[in-house]
Amino acid sequence: MNNQRFLSSVESLGQIGWEDGKGLYRTAFSEAFVKGREFVAGLMKEARMDVRVDSVGNLFGRYEGNNKNAPAVLLGSHLDSVPGGGKYDGHLGVLSALEAARSLHERGALFCPVEVVGFNAEEGGDMGGTFGSRAVCGDVKSLPAPEVLASLNLSAEKIASAKLDFSKYRAYLELHIEQGPVLWRRKIPIGIPTAIVGITRYLITMEGQANHAGTTPMDERKDAMKEAVKLLARWYDQVDEMCGAEKAEKNEKNFVCNVGTFALEPGSASVIPGVASFALELRSTDDTVVKMLAGKFRELLQSMALPASMELMISKPAVTLDESLRALIRDTCREMKIASLDMPSGAGHDASPLAMKIPSAMIFVPSTDGISHNLEENTSNGDMLLGVEVLEKTLEKLAGYTSHRS
Ligand SMILES: [Zn+2]
């Protein structure tokens, strides 16, 4: 691999959509996104890859290798960012994949085809998270309103035609920043995700009665806000009970939950809230744990004094990553004499939909202070370079001559 070439590509792509003091604004389908994709396409052409952009905006660069009829190894990540994101989430994985493939190609070491991908719209938005990778997997189930589709230059036909024939692919590899503090704190350079959490979201709506906040006696109010807060206090008592400090150590239940929105209607300081609604998000690498938690929440909801509903918004199952690919990555780390850690991924990734189609695995590199989705997001040059080296050596085991000689 060429360290300088790789690091300068990370730096240059990190400038496209960067706003000083605010972070990276290279959101899916934006002008900055298209510019970033053109920049990476330019690097792919310079590296003598066959380059194409598919019908939903994903970028592909391909080497045929020596045996072009063999199924390809696909590797990459996403090129879009959250608004105000950092310079490493997603695009580090695309550029690492490019450097690893390019380096093997330049050494004449590629036996089978290798394809580098920069996915569009992993971070959510109108099309939902991991849109680009779900589109290639034929896994886009619900579409937004036609005018939203048209504004993104998309159509049902375009989404359908992005689907890949996975009999022509044999594995997917994705390098990504950890986006959490585990590797950084423990000073371990490489994480090997065992599974990617499933994400389930419910919309909870508590129904009270809006009324005059000054004239309605306290004991006659049907205050939706008050009841929702009581509900959440009881819920979090149960959550703390299930994964309190000493239990978290053992990682018994292995889940997280979040209430990140809370809305009141009609939303006036002088009116008793008639409706309180919030989103409850549950994540775990074990779908039965999510089911158990949802059941507990529903029980609690039914015991409250006001009527309430619990409506499923999204449900993405947990995904187990391929054991033999993970073993290959572990072996590579052992050969390089560097530490690696098997760990779950608490964030969703493009590898989730891909893992439903072909054997898939990920390589995590440390996030400084565990910070991500923030302009402060950082991974040291040393850690990035180690990550690319692990990726390249793993790719060589999968697609290189050495692996096909015996
Ligand atoms: Zn990402």
PDB file of N, CA and C and ligand atoms in Angstrom, residues 77-78 80 88-91 122-123 174 176-177 179 347-350 372-373, ligand 1:
ATOM      1  N   SER A  77     -17.838   1.063   1.529  1.00  0.00           N
ATOM      2  CA  SER A  77     -18.679   1.619   2.590  1.00  0.00           C
ATOM      3  C   SER A  77     -19.502   2.729   1.934  1.00  0.00           C
ATOM      4  N   HIS A  78     -19.880   3.769   2.689  1.00  0.00           N
ATOM      5  CA  HIS A  78     -20.730   4.810   2.099  1.00  0.00           C
ATOM      6  C   HIS A  78     -19.985   6.137   1.951  1.00  0.00           C
ATOM      7  N   ASP A  80     -21.826   9.190   1.787  1.00  0.00           N
ATOM      8  CA  ASP A  80     -22.605  10.318   2.324  1.00  0.00           C
ATOM      9  C   ASP A  80     -22.309  10.494   3.808  1.00  0.00           C
ATOM     10  N   TYR A  88     -14.507  10.829   8.654  1.00  0.00           N
ATOM     11  CA  TYR A  88     -14.066   9.429   8.561  1.00  0.00           C
ATOM     12  C   TYR A  88     -15.204   8.431   8.391  1.00  0.00           C
ATOM     13  N   ASP A  89     -16.371   8.765   8.929  1.00  0.00           N
ATOM     14  CA  ASP A  89     -17.516   7.863   8.890  1.00  0.00           C
ATOM     15  C   ASP A  89     -17.887   7.565   7.438  1.00  0.00           C
ATOM     16  N   GLY A  90     -17.717   6.321   7.038  1.00  0.00           N
ATOM     17  CA  GLY A  90     -18.084   5.922   5.684  1.00  0.00           C
ATOM     18  C   GLY A  90     -16.948   6.099   4.701  1.00  0.00           C
ATOM     19  N   HIS A  91     -16.523   7.329   4.479  1.00  0.00           N
ATOM     20  CA  HIS A  91     -15.570   7.509   3.382  1.00  0.00           C
ATOM     21  C   HIS A  91     -14.219   6.886   3.661  1.00  0.00           C
ATOM     22  N   GLU A 122     -26.415   6.093   3.132  1.00  0.00           N
ATOM     23  CA  GLU A 122     -26.412   5.151   4.262  1.00  0.00           C
ATOM     24  C   GLU A 122     -27.017   5.787   5.493  1.00  0.00           C
ATOM     25  N   GLU A 123     -26.864   7.106   5.580  1.00  0.00           N
ATOM     26  CA  GLU A 123     -27.190   7.803   6.827  1.00  0.00           C
ATOM     27  C   GLU A 123     -28.665   8.142   7.017  1.00  0.00           C
ATOM     28  N   GLU A 174     -16.115  -4.566   4.801  1.00  0.00           N
ATOM     29  CA  GLU A 174     -16.278  -3.132   5.047  1.00  0.00           C
ATOM     30  C   GLU A 174     -15.425  -2.704   6.233  1.00  0.00           C
ATOM     31  N   HIS A 176     -14.659   0.343   8.799  1.00  0.00           N
ATOM     32  CA  HIS A 176     -15.441   1.479   9.295  1.00  0.00           C
ATOM     33  C   HIS A 176     -14.847   1.925  10.630  1.00  0.00           C
ATOM     34  N   ILE A 177     -15.026   3.200  10.963  1.00  0.00           N
ATOM     35  CA  ILE A 177     -14.652   3.633  12.310  1.00  0.00           C
ATOM     36  C   ILE A 177     -15.627   3.006  13.304  1.00  0.00           C
ATOM     37  N   GLN A 179     -17.014   4.265  15.971  1.00  0.00           N
ATOM     38  CA  GLN A 179     -18.079   5.203  16.402  1.00  0.00           C
ATOM     39  C   GLN A 179     -18.486   4.970  17.842  1.00  0.00           C
ATOM     40  N   ALA A 347     -24.019   0.297  15.892  1.00  0.00           N
ATOM     41  CA  ALA A 347     -24.523   1.159  14.815  1.00  0.00           C
ATOM     42  C   ALA A 347     -24.884   0.287  13.625  1.00  0.00           C
ATOM     43  N   GLY A 348     -25.850   0.729  12.829  1.00  0.00           N
ATOM     44  CA  GLY A 348     -26.192   0.026  11.592  1.00  0.00           C
ATOM     45  C   GLY A 348     -25.149   0.333  10.518  1.00  0.00           C
ATOM     46  N   HIS A 349     -24.973  -0.566   9.564  1.00  0.00           N
ATOM     47  CA  HIS A 349     -23.986  -0.358   8.496  1.00  0.00           C
ATOM     48  C   HIS A 349     -24.491  -0.968   7.193  1.00  0.00           C
ATOM     49  N   ASP A 350     -23.822  -0.575   6.072  1.00  0.00           N
ATOM     50  CA  ASP A 350     -24.154  -1.177   4.778  1.00  0.00           C
ATOM     51  C   ASP A 350     -23.969  -2.691   4.815  1.00  0.00           C
ATOM     52  N   SER A 372     -18.296  10.381  17.249  1.00  0.00           N
ATOM     53  CA  SER A 372     -18.649  10.246  15.831  1.00  0.00           C
ATOM     54  C   SER A 372     -19.901  11.061  15.543  1.00  0.00           C
ATOM     55  N   HIS A 373     -20.253  11.177  14.252  1.00  0.00           N
ATOM     56  CA  HIS A 373     -21.373  12.032  13.827  1.00  0.00           C
ATOM     57  C   HIS A 373     -21.190  13.438  14.410  1.00  0.00           C
TER      58      HIS A 373
HETATM   59 ZN    ZN B   1     -21.066   5.024   8.542  1.00  0.00          ZN
END
